[in-house]
Coordinates of C-alpha atoms in Angstrom, one line a residue:
Chain I
M40 CA -82.9 -46.0 -69.3
A41 CA -83.1 -43.0 -69.8
N42 CA -83.1 -41.9 -66.2
H43 CA -80.4 -44.2 -65.5
E44 CA -77.3 -42.8 -63.2
S45 CA -75.1 -40.8 -65.5
T46 CA -70.9 -41.8 -63.8
Y47 CA -70.1 -39.1 -64.9
R48 CA -68.2 -37.4 -63.3
P49 CA -66.3 -34.4 -63.5
T50 CA -63.1 -33.8 -63.0
S51 CA -62.2 -29.8 -63.7
S52 CA -62.6 -27.5 -62.1
I53 CA -64.3 -25.8 -65.5
G54 CA -65.9 -29.7 -65.9
K55 CA -67.8 -28.8 -62.5
W56 CA -68.8 -25.6 -63.2
M57 CA -70.1 -26.3 -66.2
D58 CA -72.2 -29.9 -65.2
A59 CA -73.7 -27.4 -62.5
R60 CA -75.2 -24.8 -65.2
L61 CA -75.2 -26.7 -68.3
P62 CA -75.4 -30.4 -67.2
V63 CA -75.1 -31.0 -71.2
A64 CA -71.3 -33.3 -70.8
R65 CA -73.5 -35.6 -68.2
I66 CA -76.3 -36.3 -70.1
M67 CA -74.1 -37.3 -73.6
H68 CA -72.1 -39.2 -71.1
A69 CA -75.3 -40.9 -69.2
Q70 CA -76.9 -41.3 -72.9
F71 CA -74.0 -42.3 -75.3
V72 CA -71.1 -43.9 -73.1
D73 CA -72.4 -45.3 -70.2
F74 CA -75.7 -46.8 -71.1
P75 CA -76.9 -50.2 -70.8
T76 CA -77.2 -52.1 -75.0
P77 CA -77.7 -55.2 -74.7
R78 CA -75.3 -57.2 -75.2
N79 CA -76.0 -59.7 -77.4
I80 CA -77.3 -57.6 -79.7
N81 CA -75.9 -57.9 -84.2
Y82 CA -74.1 -56.7 -86.7
L83 CA -77.4 -55.6 -87.7
W84 CA -77.7 -52.8 -85.2
T85 CA -75.2 -51.0 -86.0
T86 CA -76.9 -49.9 -88.4
G87 CA -78.7 -46.5 -87.2
G88 CA -74.8 -45.4 -86.5
L89 CA -74.9 -45.6 -90.1
L90 CA -77.6 -44.1 -90.3
T91 CA -76.6 -40.8 -88.0
F92 CA -73.2 -41.3 -90.5
F93 CA -74.0 -40.7 -93.6
L94 CA -77.4 -37.6 -92.6
G95 CA -74.2 -36.0 -92.1
V96 CA -72.4 -37.3 -94.6
Q97 CA -75.4 -35.4 -96.5
I98 CA -75.1 -32.7 -95.7
A99 CA -72.0 -32.1 -95.1
T100 CA -71.8 -32.6 -98.5
G101 CA -75.1 -30.5 -100.1
V102 CA -74.4 -27.3 -97.8
V103 CA -70.8 -28.1 -99.9
L104 CA -72.8 -27.7 -103.3
A105 CA -75.0 -25.7 -102.9
M106 CA -71.6 -23.1 -102.8
H107 CA -71.2 -23.9 -106.3
Y108 CA -74.7 -24.6 -107.7
A109 CA -77.8 -22.2 -109.5
P110 CA -81.2 -23.4 -108.8
T111 CA -82.8 -22.0 -112.4
A112 CA -83.6 -23.9 -115.1
A113 CA -80.9 -21.8 -117.8
D114 CA -78.6 -22.5 -114.8
A115 CA -78.7 -26.0 -112.7
F116 CA -77.8 -29.3 -115.9
N117 CA -74.7 -26.9 -116.0
T118 CA -73.8 -26.1 -113.0
V119 CA -73.7 -29.4 -111.9
E120 CA -71.6 -30.0 -115.2
H121 CA -69.2 -27.6 -113.6
I122 CA -69.1 -29.1 -110.6
R123 CA -68.4 -32.2 -111.9
R124 CA -65.5 -30.4 -114.5
D125 CA -64.3 -26.5 -112.6
V126 CA -64.5 -26.7 -108.7
N127 CA -61.7 -27.9 -107.2
F128 CA -62.8 -32.1 -105.9
G129 CA -66.4 -30.3 -107.6
W130 CA -66.2 -34.0 -109.2
L131 CA -65.7 -35.8 -105.1
M132 CA -68.4 -34.3 -103.0
R133 CA -70.8 -34.1 -106.3
N134 CA -70.2 -38.1 -106.0
L135 CA -70.2 -38.9 -102.3
H136 CA -73.4 -37.5 -102.5
A137 CA -75.2 -38.4 -105.3
V138 CA -73.5 -42.4 -104.4
G139 CA -74.2 -41.6 -100.1
A140 CA -78.4 -41.2 -101.0
S141 CA -78.3 -44.4 -102.8
M142 CA -76.1 -45.8 -99.7
F143 CA -78.3 -43.6 -96.7
F144 CA -81.6 -45.8 -98.6
L145 CA -80.0 -48.9 -99.1
A146 CA -79.0 -48.6 -94.8
V147 CA -82.0 -47.7 -94.4
Y148 CA -84.2 -50.6 -95.9
I149 CA -82.0 -53.0 -93.6
H150 CA -82.5 -51.4 -90.8
I151 CA -86.4 -51.2 -91.2
A152 CA -86.3 -54.8 -92.0
R153 CA -84.6 -55.7 -88.9
G154 CA -87.1 -53.9 -87.7
L155 CA -90.0 -55.7 -88.5
Y156 CA -87.6 -59.3 -87.9
Y157 CA -87.2 -58.8 -84.8
G158 CA -89.7 -56.8 -83.3
S159 CA -89.0 -53.9 -83.5
Y160 CA -91.8 -52.0 -83.7
K161 CA -93.3 -53.9 -80.3
A162 CA -94.9 -52.1 -77.3
P163 CA -92.8 -49.3 -76.0
R164 CA -91.7 -48.8 -79.2
E165 CA -94.5 -48.1 -81.0
V166 CA -93.9 -44.2 -80.6
L167 CA -90.2 -44.7 -81.9
W168 CA -91.0 -47.5 -84.5
I169 CA -93.4 -43.7 -85.3
I170 CA -91.0 -41.8 -85.4
G171 CA -89.1 -44.3 -87.6
V172 CA -92.3 -43.6 -91.2
V173 CA -92.3 -39.9 -90.5
I174 CA -88.5 -40.1 -90.9
L175 CA -88.4 -43.1 -93.7
L176 CA -91.7 -39.6 -95.4
L177 CA -89.5 -37.2 -94.9
M178 CA -86.2 -39.1 -96.0
M179 CA -88.4 -40.1 -99.5
A180 CA -90.1 -36.7 -100.3
T181 CA -86.0 -35.1 -99.7
A182 CA -84.1 -37.5 -101.9
F183 CA -87.4 -37.0 -104.6
M184 CA -86.8 -33.1 -104.7
G185 CA -83.1 -33.1 -104.8
Y186 CA -82.8 -35.9 -107.7
S187 CA -84.7 -33.5 -109.6
L188 CA -81.9 -30.9 -109.0
P189 CA -80.2 -32.2 -111.9
W190 CA -82.4 -30.7 -114.2
G191 CA -81.8 -33.7 -116.3
Q192 CA -85.1 -35.2 -118.7
M193 CA -85.5 -37.4 -115.5
S194 CA -85.1 -35.2 -113.7
F195 CA -87.1 -33.8 -115.4
W196 CA -89.9 -36.3 -116.2
A197 CA -90.0 -37.4 -112.6
V198 CA -90.9 -34.8 -111.1
T199 CA -94.1 -34.4 -113.9
V200 CA -94.8 -38.4 -113.1
I201 CA -95.4 -37.3 -109.3
T202 CA -96.3 -33.9 -109.3
N203 CA -99.3 -35.5 -111.5
L204 CA -99.8 -38.0 -108.6
F205 CA -101.8 -34.6 -107.0
S206 CA -103.8 -34.9 -109.6
S207 CA -105.9 -38.0 -109.3
I208 CA -107.7 -35.8 -106.6
D209 CA -109.8 -34.1 -109.7
S210 CA -112.3 -37.9 -109.8
I211 CA -113.1 -36.8 -106.2
V212 CA -113.4 -33.1 -106.8
P213 CA -113.1 -32.0 -110.1
G214 CA -110.7 -29.3 -109.9
L215 CA -109.3 -29.1 -106.8
G216 CA -106.3 -31.5 -107.8
T217 CA -105.3 -29.2 -110.8
R218 CA -105.2 -26.4 -108.8
I219 CA -102.5 -28.6 -106.4
V220 CA -100.8 -29.6 -109.0
Q221 CA -100.0 -26.2 -110.6
W222 CA -100.2 -24.7 -106.6
L223 CA -96.9 -27.1 -106.4
W224 CA -95.3 -26.4 -110.0
G225 CA -95.4 -22.0 -110.2
G226 CA -97.5 -22.4 -113.2
F227 CA -99.1 -24.7 -115.5
S228 CA -96.3 -26.9 -116.0
V229 CA -92.6 -28.0 -114.8
S230 CA -90.7 -24.8 -115.2
G231 CA -87.8 -23.0 -113.3
T232 CA -90.4 -22.0 -110.8
T233 CA -90.4 -25.3 -109.8
L234 CA -86.6 -25.9 -109.5
T235 CA -86.4 -23.4 -107.1
R236 CA -88.7 -24.4 -104.5
F237 CA -87.5 -27.1 -104.8
F238 CA -83.9 -26.3 -104.2
S239 CA -84.9 -24.0 -101.8
L240 CA -87.3 -27.8 -99.4
H241 CA -84.7 -29.8 -100.7
Y242 CA -81.8 -27.4 -97.9
L243 CA -85.0 -27.5 -95.4
L244 CA -85.4 -31.1 -94.9
P245 CA -82.9 -32.3 -93.8
F246 CA -83.0 -30.0 -91.1
V247 CA -86.4 -31.8 -89.7
I248 CA -85.1 -35.1 -91.0
A249 CA -82.0 -34.3 -88.5
G250 CA -84.3 -33.1 -85.4
A251 CA -86.6 -35.9 -85.8
V252 CA -83.1 -38.1 -85.8
G253 CA -83.6 -36.5 -82.0
L254 CA -86.2 -37.6 -81.7
H255 CA -86.7 -40.9 -82.3
I256 CA -83.0 -41.2 -80.6
W257 CA -84.7 -39.7 -77.3
A258 CA -87.7 -42.1 -77.6
L259 CA -84.5 -45.3 -77.9
H260 CA -83.6 -44.1 -74.8
V261 CA -87.1 -44.3 -72.8
A262 CA -87.8 -47.5 -74.3
G263 CA -84.1 -49.0 -75.1
Q264 CA -82.4 -50.9 -77.5
N265 CA -84.5 -53.9 -78.3
N266 CA -82.2 -57.4 -79.1
P267 CA -81.9 -60.3 -81.2
T268 CA -83.8 -62.2 -78.6
G269 CA -86.2 -59.5 -78.7
L270 CA -86.2 -60.0 -74.0
E271 CA -85.7 -57.0 -72.2
I272 CA -82.4 -56.5 -69.9
K273 CA -83.7 -57.0 -66.7
T274 CA -80.6 -57.7 -65.3
A275 CA -76.7 -55.9 -65.0
S276 CA -75.2 -58.9 -67.1
D277 CA -77.4 -58.3 -70.0
S278 CA -75.6 -54.7 -70.9
V279 CA -72.5 -53.6 -71.1
P280 CA -72.2 -50.0 -72.2
M281 CA -72.4 -48.6 -74.8
S282 CA -68.9 -47.0 -74.6
P283 CA -66.4 -48.5 -76.1
F284 CA -68.4 -52.2 -76.8
A285 CA -71.0 -50.2 -79.1
V286 CA -69.7 -47.6 -80.5
M287 CA -66.6 -49.7 -81.6
K288 CA -68.3 -52.2 -83.3
D289 CA -70.8 -49.0 -84.7
I290 CA -67.3 -48.0 -86.2
F291 CA -66.4 -50.9 -87.7
A292 CA -69.6 -51.4 -89.9
L293 CA -68.8 -48.6 -90.6
S294 CA -65.8 -49.2 -91.9
V295 CA -67.0 -52.2 -94.1
F296 CA -69.8 -50.6 -95.4
G297 CA -67.0 -47.3 -96.3
L298 CA -65.4 -50.2 -98.1
L299 CA -68.7 -50.1 -101.1
F300 CA -70.0 -46.3 -100.2
A301 CA -66.1 -45.7 -101.6
W302 CA -66.4 -48.2 -105.0
F303 CA -69.4 -46.7 -105.8
V304 CA -68.2 -42.9 -105.5
F305 CA -64.5 -43.5 -107.3
F306 CA -65.1 -46.6 -109.6
L307 CA -69.6 -46.4 -110.3
P308 CA -70.7 -43.0 -109.6
D309 CA -72.8 -43.2 -112.1
Y310 CA -73.7 -46.6 -112.2
L311 CA -77.1 -46.2 -109.7
G312 CA -78.0 -43.2 -111.4
H313 CA -79.3 -43.1 -115.8
P314 CA -77.6 -42.1 -118.8
D315 CA -81.0 -40.5 -119.9
N316 CA -79.9 -37.6 -116.7
Y317 CA -76.7 -36.1 -118.6
I318 CA -79.5 -34.9 -121.4
E319 CA -80.5 -31.8 -119.9
A320 CA -84.4 -31.8 -119.5
N321 CA -86.4 -30.5 -122.1
P322 CA -89.8 -30.3 -121.3
L323 CA -91.4 -30.6 -124.7
S324 CA -89.9 -34.3 -125.2
T325 CA -90.5 -37.5 -122.8
P326 CA -87.7 -40.1 -123.1
P327 CA -89.2 -43.3 -123.6
H328 CA -89.2 -44.9 -120.0
I329 CA -89.5 -43.6 -117.5
V330 CA -87.7 -45.0 -113.9
P331 CA -87.2 -43.1 -110.9
E332 CA -84.5 -43.8 -108.7
W333 CA -83.8 -47.9 -107.8
Y334 CA -84.9 -47.4 -103.9
F335 CA -88.0 -46.0 -105.5
L336 CA -88.6 -48.8 -108.1
P337 CA -91.0 -50.7 -105.4
Y338 CA -93.6 -48.0 -104.7
Y339 CA -93.5 -47.2 -108.4
A340 CA -94.8 -50.6 -109.3
I341 CA -97.1 -51.1 -106.8
L342 CA -98.3 -48.0 -108.5
R343 CA -99.2 -49.3 -111.8
A344 CA -99.8 -52.3 -110.9
I345 CA -103.5 -50.8 -110.6
P346 CA -105.1 -50.9 -113.6
N347 CA -107.0 -47.1 -112.0
K348 CA -105.0 -44.1 -111.5
L349 CA -106.8 -42.8 -108.3
M350 CA -106.2 -46.3 -106.9
G351 CA -103.0 -46.7 -107.8
V352 CA -102.1 -43.6 -106.0
I353 CA -103.9 -44.8 -102.9
A354 CA -102.4 -47.8 -103.1
M355 CA -98.6 -46.5 -103.7
F356 CA -99.4 -43.9 -100.2
S357 CA -100.7 -46.8 -97.8
S358 CA -97.9 -49.0 -98.6
I359 CA -95.7 -47.2 -96.9
L360 CA -98.5 -45.4 -94.9
L361 CA -100.2 -48.9 -93.5
L362 CA -95.9 -49.3 -92.3
V363 CA -97.8 -46.6 -88.9
F364 CA -100.6 -49.3 -87.8
I365 CA -97.4 -51.9 -87.9
P366 CA -97.5 -52.6 -84.1
W367 CA -101.1 -53.1 -83.6
L368 CA -101.1 -55.6 -86.7
D369 CA -99.4 -57.8 -84.4
T370 CA -101.1 -59.8 -82.5
S371 CA -98.0 -62.3 -81.0
R372 CA -97.1 -62.1 -78.2
V373 CA -93.7 -62.4 -79.4
R374 CA -91.2 -59.5 -80.6
S375 CA -88.5 -61.3 -82.5
A376 CA -89.3 -63.8 -85.4
K377 CA -86.4 -65.9 -83.9
Y378 CA -89.1 -67.7 -81.7
R379 CA -91.5 -67.2 -84.8
P380 CA -91.6 -70.5 -87.1
I381 CA -94.9 -70.1 -88.9
Y382 CA -94.1 -65.9 -89.5
K383 CA -90.1 -65.8 -90.2
W384 CA -91.3 -68.1 -93.8
F385 CA -94.8 -65.3 -93.9
F386 CA -91.4 -62.8 -92.9
W387 CA -88.7 -63.1 -95.4
L388 CA -91.8 -63.9 -98.1
F389 CA -92.6 -60.1 -97.5
I390 CA -88.5 -59.7 -97.9
I391 CA -89.3 -61.6 -101.5
S392 CA -92.0 -59.5 -102.8
V393 CA -90.7 -56.2 -101.7
V394 CA -87.5 -56.4 -104.3
A395 CA -89.0 -58.6 -106.9
L396 CA -91.3 -55.6 -106.9
G397 CA -88.5 -53.7 -107.3
Y398 CA -87.0 -55.6 -110.1
L399 CA -90.8 -55.6 -112.2
G400 CA -89.6 -51.2 -110.9
S401 CA -87.6 -51.4 -113.0
K402 CA -89.0 -52.4 -115.8
P403 CA -92.0 -51.3 -118.8
P404 CA -96.0 -52.1 -117.5
E405 CA -96.2 -54.6 -119.6
G406 CA -97.8 -58.8 -120.8
A407 CA -96.1 -60.4 -117.5
Y408 CA -94.7 -57.7 -115.4
V409 CA -98.2 -56.3 -114.6
V410 CA -99.5 -60.0 -113.8
W411 CA -96.5 -60.1 -111.3
A412 CA -96.8 -56.5 -109.9
R413 CA -100.8 -57.1 -109.4
V414 CA -99.5 -60.4 -107.2
F415 CA -96.3 -59.2 -105.3
T416 CA -98.6 -56.2 -104.6
A417 CA -101.5 -58.2 -102.7
Y418 CA -99.0 -59.9 -101.3
Y419 CA -97.0 -56.6 -99.2
F420 CA -100.6 -55.9 -98.3
L421 CA -102.1 -59.0 -97.1
H422 CA -98.8 -59.7 -95.7
F423 CA -99.3 -56.7 -93.4
L424 CA -103.2 -56.2 -93.4
V425 CA -104.9 -60.6 -92.9
I426 CA -101.3 -62.7 -92.1
M427 CA -99.6 -60.4 -89.3
P428 CA -103.0 -60.7 -87.2
I429 CA -104.0 -64.3 -87.7
V430 CA -100.7 -65.7 -87.3
G431 CA -99.4 -63.4 -84.2
V432 CA -102.7 -65.5 -83.0
T433 CA -102.9 -68.5 -84.4
E434 CA -98.3 -70.0 -84.7
N435 CA -97.1 -72.0 -81.3
P436 CA -94.2 -70.0 -80.8
A437 CA -90.2 -72.0 -79.9
P438 CA -89.6 -71.4 -76.0
L439 CA -87.8 -67.8 -75.3
P440 CA -83.8 -68.0 -73.6
R441 CA -84.8 -66.8 -69.9
S442 CA -82.7 -64.1 -70.5
I443 CA -80.3 -62.0 -72.8
T444 CA -77.4 -63.5 -71.2
E445 CA -78.8 -67.0 -71.2
S446 CA -79.3 -66.3 -74.5
V447 CA -75.4 -66.1 -74.8
L448 CA -73.2 -67.6 -71.9
G449 CA -76.3 -70.5 -72.1
K450 CA -78.1 -72.2 -69.6
G451 CA -77.6 -71.5 -65.4
A452 CA -75.0 -69.3 -66.3
A453 CA -77.5 -66.6 -66.1
P454 CA -79.2 -65.2 -62.9
A455 CA -82.3 -67.2 -62.0
R456 CA -85.0 -65.4 -62.8
E457 CA -88.7 -65.4 -64.7
A458 CA -88.6 -63.8 -67.9
A459 CA -91.5 -63.1 -68.7
P460 CA -92.2 -63.2 -72.8
L461 CA -92.3 -58.7 -72.7
G462 CA -90.5 -58.6 -70.6
R463 CA -93.0 -56.6 -67.9
Chain T
M875 CA -109.8 -18.2 -48.5
Q876 CA -113.6 -19.0 -47.9
R877 CA -113.6 -16.7 -50.6
E878 CA -111.4 -18.4 -53.1
A879 CA -113.4 -21.9 -53.0
D880 CA -116.3 -19.3 -53.9
L881 CA -114.8 -18.3 -56.8
A882 CA -113.4 -21.2 -58.1
S883 CA -116.9 -22.9 -57.6
H884 CA -118.7 -20.1 -59.1
S885 CA -116.0 -20.5 -61.8
A886 CA -116.5 -24.4 -62.8
E887 CA -120.3 -23.7 -62.6
E888 CA -121.7 -20.4 -65.3
P889 CA -118.9 -18.3 -67.6
T890 CA -117.5 -15.8 -66.5
R891 CA -117.0 -12.3 -68.7
R892 CA -113.0 -13.2 -67.5
D893 CA -113.8 -16.1 -69.7
F894 CA -115.7 -14.7 -72.7
I895 CA -112.5 -12.2 -72.6
V896 CA -109.9 -16.0 -72.8
I897 CA -112.0 -17.7 -75.8
A898 CA -112.5 -14.2 -77.6
A899 CA -108.6 -13.2 -77.2
Q900 CA -107.6 -17.1 -78.3
A901 CA -110.1 -16.8 -81.5
F902 CA -108.9 -13.5 -82.3
A903 CA -105.2 -14.8 -81.9
G904 CA -106.1 -18.3 -84.5
V905 CA -107.5 -16.5 -87.3
G906 CA -104.9 -14.4 -87.6
A907 CA -101.9 -16.6 -87.8
A908 CA -104.8 -18.8 -90.8
L909 CA -104.5 -15.5 -92.2
A910 CA -101.1 -14.4 -91.9
L911 CA -100.5 -18.3 -93.4
W912 CA -102.0 -16.9 -96.4
P913 CA -99.3 -14.5 -98.2
F914 CA -96.9 -18.5 -97.5
I915 CA -99.6 -20.8 -98.9
H916 CA -100.8 -17.7 -101.9
Q917 CA -97.1 -17.3 -102.9
M918 CA -96.2 -20.7 -104.5
N919 CA -99.0 -20.5 -106.9
P920 CA -98.6 -19.6 -110.4
D921 CA -97.3 -16.1 -110.1
A922 CA -98.1 -12.6 -112.8
S923 CA -95.6 -13.5 -115.3
T924 CA -96.3 -17.4 -115.7
Q925 CA -99.9 -16.1 -116.3
A926 CA -99.5 -12.9 -118.8
L927 CA -98.3 -16.0 -120.6
A928 CA -101.6 -17.5 -121.8
S929 CA -102.3 -16.7 -125.0
T930 CA -101.3 -17.8 -128.3
E931 CA -101.6 -17.0 -132.1
V932 CA -99.9 -19.7 -134.3
D933 CA -99.7 -19.4 -138.4
L934 CA -101.5 -22.7 -139.7
S935 CA -100.5 -21.4 -143.5
P936 CA -97.6 -23.8 -143.5
V937 CA -98.9 -26.8 -141.7
K938 CA -100.1 -29.9 -144.8
E939 CA -102.6 -32.8 -144.9
G940 CA -101.6 -36.0 -142.9
Q941 CA -98.7 -33.0 -140.9
A942 CA -98.4 -31.9 -137.1
I943 CA -96.7 -29.2 -135.2
T944 CA -96.3 -28.7 -131.8
V945 CA -96.2 -24.9 -130.3
V946 CA -95.9 -24.1 -126.8
W947 CA -98.7 -22.5 -125.0
R948 CA -98.9 -21.2 -120.1
G949 CA -95.7 -23.5 -120.9
K950 CA -96.9 -26.8 -122.1
P951 CA -97.0 -28.7 -125.6
V952 CA -100.0 -28.5 -128.2
F953 CA -100.4 -30.6 -130.6
I954 CA -102.3 -28.7 -133.8
R955 CA -102.5 -31.8 -136.5
N956 CA -104.2 -31.6 -140.1
R957 CA -105.7 -34.5 -140.4
T958 CA -106.8 -36.1 -143.5
P959 CA -109.8 -37.9 -144.3
E960 CA -109.5 -41.2 -143.8
E961 CA -108.4 -39.7 -140.5
I962 CA -111.4 -37.5 -139.7
K963 CA -113.6 -39.9 -140.8
K964 CA -112.5 -42.8 -138.1
A965 CA -113.4 -40.1 -135.7
V966 CA -116.4 -39.0 -136.9
E967 CA -117.8 -43.1 -137.1
V968 CA -116.8 -43.9 -133.1
K969 CA -120.1 -44.1 -131.2
V970 CA -119.5 -41.9 -128.1
S971 CA -120.8 -45.1 -125.5
D972 CA -117.7 -47.2 -127.0
L973 CA -115.7 -44.6 -125.7
S974 CA -114.3 -44.2 -121.9
D975 CA -114.6 -40.9 -121.1
G976 CA -117.7 -39.7 -122.5
S977 CA -117.1 -35.9 -121.6
A978 CA -115.1 -33.6 -125.6
R979 CA -112.9 -32.4 -122.4
N980 CA -113.0 -29.1 -124.5
D981 CA -112.3 -26.4 -122.0
D982 CA -114.7 -24.2 -124.3
L983 CA -118.2 -26.0 -123.7
P984 CA -119.5 -27.1 -121.4
D985 CA -118.3 -30.3 -119.1
R986 CA -121.5 -32.7 -120.2
A987 CA -120.9 -32.2 -123.4
P988 CA -120.3 -35.5 -125.5
A989 CA -117.3 -36.2 -126.9
T990 CA -118.4 -36.1 -129.9
D991 CA -115.8 -35.1 -133.0
A992 CA -118.0 -31.5 -133.7
N993 CA -117.5 -31.2 -130.1
R994 CA -114.2 -31.8 -130.0
T995 CA -113.2 -29.5 -133.1
K996 CA -114.8 -26.1 -133.9
K997 CA -117.1 -26.3 -136.9
G998 CA -115.4 -25.6 -140.4
H999 CA -112.4 -26.1 -139.8
E1000 CA -112.9 -30.1 -138.3
N1001 CA -109.9 -31.0 -140.6
W1002 CA -107.6 -29.6 -136.9
I1003 CA -107.8 -30.6 -134.3
V1004 CA -105.7 -29.3 -131.2
L1005 CA -104.9 -30.7 -128.1
V1006 CA -102.6 -30.4 -125.1
G1007 CA -100.3 -32.7 -125.4
I1008 CA -100.1 -33.7 -122.0
C1009 CA -101.1 -37.5 -121.5
T1010 CA -104.1 -37.2 -118.5
H1011 CA -102.2 -39.8 -117.1
L1012 CA -99.1 -39.2 -115.4
G1013 CA -98.3 -35.8 -117.9
C1014 CA -95.4 -37.3 -120.0
I1015 CA -95.8 -35.8 -124.1
P1016 CA -97.9 -39.3 -126.4
K1017 CA -95.8 -40.3 -128.9
G1018 CA -97.6 -39.2 -132.9
Q1019 CA -96.6 -35.9 -133.8
G1020 CA -93.4 -36.6 -135.4
L1021 CA -93.9 -39.0 -138.8
N1022 CA -92.4 -41.7 -137.9
D1023 CA -93.2 -42.1 -134.5
A1024 CA -95.7 -44.7 -132.9
R1025 CA -98.9 -43.5 -132.8
G1026 CA -100.6 -46.9 -130.6
D1027 CA -103.7 -49.3 -132.8
F1028 CA -106.4 -45.9 -132.7
G1029 CA -103.6 -43.4 -135.3
G1030 CA -103.4 -41.1 -133.2
W1031 CA -101.5 -41.0 -129.9
F1032 CA -99.4 -42.7 -127.9
C1033 CA -98.0 -42.7 -124.5
P1034 CA -95.0 -44.6 -124.4
C1035 CA -94.6 -43.5 -120.4
H1036 CA -97.4 -46.4 -119.9
G1037 CA -98.7 -47.2 -122.9
S1038 CA -101.8 -45.5 -123.0
H1039 CA -104.1 -44.7 -127.1
Y1040 CA -105.3 -42.3 -127.9
D1041 CA -107.7 -42.6 -131.3
T1042 CA -107.5 -39.2 -134.2
A1043 CA -109.4 -37.2 -132.0
G1044 CA -107.7 -37.2 -128.9
R1045 CA -109.0 -39.1 -127.4
I1046 CA -108.4 -42.6 -125.0
R1047 CA -109.3 -45.8 -126.0
K1048 CA -106.5 -48.2 -123.9
G1049 CA -103.7 -47.9 -120.9
P1050 CA -104.8 -46.5 -117.8
A1051 CA -105.3 -42.0 -118.8
P1052 CA -108.5 -41.2 -117.1
R1053 CA -109.7 -38.5 -119.4
N1054 CA -109.2 -37.4 -122.9
L1055 CA -106.3 -35.0 -124.1
E1056 CA -107.5 -31.5 -123.4
V1057 CA -108.4 -29.4 -125.7
P1058 CA -107.3 -25.8 -125.1
P1059 CA -109.6 -22.5 -125.5
Y1060 CA -108.9 -21.4 -128.6
G1061 CA -110.0 -19.9 -132.1
F1062 CA -109.9 -18.8 -135.9
T1063 CA -109.2 -15.4 -136.0
S1064 CA -108.6 -15.5 -139.6
D1065 CA -109.2 -19.0 -142.5
T1066 CA -105.6 -19.8 -141.2
K1067 CA -104.6 -18.4 -138.0
I1068 CA -105.5 -19.2 -134.1
K1069 CA -105.1 -18.0 -130.9
I1070 CA -105.1 -20.5 -128.0
G1071 CA -106.0 -18.8 -124.8

């Protein structure tokens, strides 16, 4: 895919001169204009473009916000209010940035669920998938540090609770966990020193994400895009050029998703946040009920489902790191769950579990909430560690179409060629 | 040509002076790079101005029996409670074997000291309990200092974040917290004054 011939033909003399020296235009043309895209990809394949857009939105609005924000314990809370009230269009920039983070996570969760359903992690896309997991972790770190910056009560106590997760190491090596936590804080408690370093890293990490996204797209363009059938592109009729087909579809999807984005930005900017964050951080008073932002709730539910502190922390981190091993845990010969009559049901059970964990993470950790959180946490891990390997071997997949073209146009329309399950 | 082949086979069989120099130079550069990293890591540790705030003096005379105050030491809240005789009695009567954390967690005592009420307080001042007011689970501030606060099932402190209950000696009795509330290093400088840190 990556080495497919570019149809780029420079016409102007400047274009020819440049092409002989630094063929950027030729590479861009090959990768983003006439790049072969499966003709059958659905709207779920527009989430990659959406995510690139939201990374751009976060960087652009973030750079602007940093011009008016002061990352010190004395000024942070006030400068955020100053941005909302005094700075020209500051309210807009701040709302775009805060809501943008939520939209970014919404899009990335849809993107990941799509990959899981259509088996996009299977060979030869393992590295592509793993880079995706790295991007998810970087996004989480960035969002977590960004949430500390308004320096409200939720900001402060979220930082306290999450950094204290590392103190659980004390139960393995006494004292080490505390040393790590004090190193993260730069003191004996969360303070303005902590805020300043989080601001520095919050500004840095999006550019690291951008680098990782570059690698993600590179790996994607080596293996080529997956599609709902999970078959590879075999003939010219299986694909269309990326531009205008996929690009226009991306732009249309972005317009629709943009309506949702705009609705929150203009009408419900604080809906996804927490009112306690409009109380300035107070190190001597914990809010009665600490909850993270909605996109962290499932992991928070897993953390609290386990009664032992260290095991809770390990379970929470494992729930994400486990994703790295999925390419080898899934034993199925068939990529797409569309042709997997049994696994399909387990997939939806997994999605229900994650949504349920999200709901339970927002509830206080008592009574039936804890019991259900344990049930769904157990399923989360069983799904990957037990169901995936076993169902992949035992299930009888439905017959696959012979090619991408056949799946679109029906039998007889496709050029007669044998299709192997994994296309290799 | 013959000589080159000789050299090639020679170097493949046994290390030469050049191999030694290359390895030594790489090791030197590696150690140098690791050492250069240290200042970048260590700058994040608590700085001199933070370390300088390491001790606090507190006057206890205004705190009447049954009352509690919270002071700040190293940026952390410290709970000081003037316990009633019933509260002391409740704390003394508990058997150490019934506690989920049997260690005193008193910075002035060795790690192996048992979590008796005597080991959590100062001799002659048993009515005073001094604790770092940070839940050992995930660092929230437990309730129980205010007169109308929930004090949990054991009459001491209750952490609302994840439901940890502490008794009147600040020992963990129920909930996810792994350790007793820490007793900071402190001493009585007079009958009504303490110095923490």
